[in-house]
Coordinates of C-alpha atoms in Angstrom, one line a residue:
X355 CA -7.3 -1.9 -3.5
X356 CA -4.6 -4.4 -3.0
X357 CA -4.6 -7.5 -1.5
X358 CA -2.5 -6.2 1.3
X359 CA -5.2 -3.2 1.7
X360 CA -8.3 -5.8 1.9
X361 CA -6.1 -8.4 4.4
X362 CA -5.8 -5.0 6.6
X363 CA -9.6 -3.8 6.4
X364 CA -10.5 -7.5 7.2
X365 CA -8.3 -8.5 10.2
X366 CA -9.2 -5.2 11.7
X367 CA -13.0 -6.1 10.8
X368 CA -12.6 -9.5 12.8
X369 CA -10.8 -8.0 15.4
X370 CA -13.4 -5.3 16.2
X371 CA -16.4 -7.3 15.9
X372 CA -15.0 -10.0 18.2
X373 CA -14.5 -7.5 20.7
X374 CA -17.6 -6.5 19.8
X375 CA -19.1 -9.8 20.2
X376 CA -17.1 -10.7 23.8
X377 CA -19.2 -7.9 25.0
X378 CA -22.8 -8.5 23.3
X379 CA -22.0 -12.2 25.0
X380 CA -21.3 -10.6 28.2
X381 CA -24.5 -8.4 28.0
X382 CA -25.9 -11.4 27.2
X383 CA -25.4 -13.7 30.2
X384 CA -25.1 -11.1 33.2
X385 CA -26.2 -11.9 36.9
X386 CA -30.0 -11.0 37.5
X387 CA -28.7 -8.6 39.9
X388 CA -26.9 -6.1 38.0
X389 CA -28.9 -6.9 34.8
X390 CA -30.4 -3.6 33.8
X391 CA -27.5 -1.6 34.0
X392 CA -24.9 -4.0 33.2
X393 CA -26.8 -4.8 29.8
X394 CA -27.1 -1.5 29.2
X395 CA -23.4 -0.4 29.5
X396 CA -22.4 -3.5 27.9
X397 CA -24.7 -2.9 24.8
X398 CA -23.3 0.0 24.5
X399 CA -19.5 -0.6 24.5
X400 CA -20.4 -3.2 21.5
X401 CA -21.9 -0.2 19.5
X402 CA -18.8 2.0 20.1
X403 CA -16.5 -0.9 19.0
X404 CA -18.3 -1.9 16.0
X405 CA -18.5 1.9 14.7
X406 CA -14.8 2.9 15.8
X407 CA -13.9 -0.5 13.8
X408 CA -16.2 0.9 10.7
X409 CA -14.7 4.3 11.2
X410 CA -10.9 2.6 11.1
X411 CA -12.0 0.7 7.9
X412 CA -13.7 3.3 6.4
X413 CA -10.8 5.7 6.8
X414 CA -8.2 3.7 5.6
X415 CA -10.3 2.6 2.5
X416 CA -11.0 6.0 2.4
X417 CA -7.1 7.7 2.1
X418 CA -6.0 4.7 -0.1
X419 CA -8.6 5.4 -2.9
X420 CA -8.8 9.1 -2.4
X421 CA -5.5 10.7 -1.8
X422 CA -2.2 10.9 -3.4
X423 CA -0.1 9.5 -1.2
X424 CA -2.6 6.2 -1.0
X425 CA -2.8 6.1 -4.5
X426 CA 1.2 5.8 -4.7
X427 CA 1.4 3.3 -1.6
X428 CA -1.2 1.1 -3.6
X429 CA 0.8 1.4 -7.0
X430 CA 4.2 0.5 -4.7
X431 CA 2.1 -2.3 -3.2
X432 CA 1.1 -4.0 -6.6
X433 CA 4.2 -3.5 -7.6
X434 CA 5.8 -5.0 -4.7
X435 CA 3.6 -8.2 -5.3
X436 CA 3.3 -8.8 -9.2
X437 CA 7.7 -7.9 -9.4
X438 CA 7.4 -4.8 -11.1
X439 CA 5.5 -2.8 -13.5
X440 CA 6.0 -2.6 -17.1
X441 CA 8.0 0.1 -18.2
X442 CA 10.7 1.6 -20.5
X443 CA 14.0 3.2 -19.5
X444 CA 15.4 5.5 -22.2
X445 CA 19.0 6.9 -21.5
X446 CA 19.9 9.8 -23.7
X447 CA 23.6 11.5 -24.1
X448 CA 23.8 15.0 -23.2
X449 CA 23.1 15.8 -26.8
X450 CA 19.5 14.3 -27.0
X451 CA 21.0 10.9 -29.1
X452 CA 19.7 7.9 -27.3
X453 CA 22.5 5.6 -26.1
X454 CA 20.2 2.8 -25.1
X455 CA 16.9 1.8 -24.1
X456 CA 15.4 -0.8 -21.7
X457 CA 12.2 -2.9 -21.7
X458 CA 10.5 -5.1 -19.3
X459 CA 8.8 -5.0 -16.0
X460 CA 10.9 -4.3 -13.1
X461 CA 11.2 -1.2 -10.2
X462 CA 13.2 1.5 -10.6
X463 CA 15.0 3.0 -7.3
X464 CA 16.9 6.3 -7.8
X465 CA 18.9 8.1 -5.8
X466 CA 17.6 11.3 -6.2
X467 CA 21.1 13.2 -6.5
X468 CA 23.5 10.2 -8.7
X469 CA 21.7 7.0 -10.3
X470 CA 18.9 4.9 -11.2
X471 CA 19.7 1.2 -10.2
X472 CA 16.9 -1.3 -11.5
X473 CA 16.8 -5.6 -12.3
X474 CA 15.5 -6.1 -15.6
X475 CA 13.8 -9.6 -16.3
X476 CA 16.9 -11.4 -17.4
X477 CA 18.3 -10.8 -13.6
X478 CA 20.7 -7.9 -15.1
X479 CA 21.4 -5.0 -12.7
X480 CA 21.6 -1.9 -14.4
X481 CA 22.7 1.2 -12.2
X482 CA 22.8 4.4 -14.7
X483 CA 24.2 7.8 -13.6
X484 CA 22.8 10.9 -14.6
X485 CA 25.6 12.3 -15.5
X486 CA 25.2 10.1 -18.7
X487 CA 22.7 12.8 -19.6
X488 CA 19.3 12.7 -19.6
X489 CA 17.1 9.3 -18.4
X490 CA 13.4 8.8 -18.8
X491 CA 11.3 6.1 -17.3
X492 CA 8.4 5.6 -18.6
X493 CA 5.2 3.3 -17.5
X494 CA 3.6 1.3 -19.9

């Protein structure tokens, strides 16, 4: 997981077991009159905040390491934060001759329907349309 995944999993972690300890201190230092029962439902409130803030963890941890989607989100996050992933970008006429080929690590965006438009490391923007013929990125 991602920095940004971890910083999620542990503010959520502090959050509930705060809560979690508010409560245990309030079961803690209740008036002898309503001591019993106060303890009691307090105690429990702290259980159900520390296992709803597992259960939030664990999912989340959970559907970023185990499903599709999460795994893309978590290669978009990396490559949100290291500027890009290492790749090449062939462009090839509509006869299968390659016309030119770039190198480096940057992000791609397309527009699903027109163009690829990426930044390669010298700062260069490139926008290609595909009706230049065929383009292939490819992750290194």
């Amino acid at each position: 997981m991602t920095i940004g995944a971890w910083v999620f999993v542990i503010i959520t972690g502090v959050f509930g077991l705060s809560i979690a300890g508010f409560l245990l201190r309030g079961a803690i230092a209740t008036d002898k009159q309503y001591e019993k029962g106060l303890k009691i439902g307090l105690s429990i409130a702290t259980a159900a905040t520390v296992l709803i803030t597992a259960l939030i963890c664990g999912a989340y941890i959970w559907y970023r390491l185990n499903s599709e989607s999460g795994h893309r989100a978590l290669k978009d996050q990396q490559s949100n934060l290291s500027g890009g992933i290492e790749r090449t970008v062939s462009v090839y006429d509509i006869n299968g001759q390659l016309i030119k080929e770039y190198s480096g690590k940057f992000d791609v965006e397309t527009d699903r329907e027109s163009y690829i438009l990426f930044d390669d490391e010298d700062g260069n923007r490139h926008m290609i349309y595909y009706t230049t013929g065929t383009i292939i990125v490819d992750e290194k």
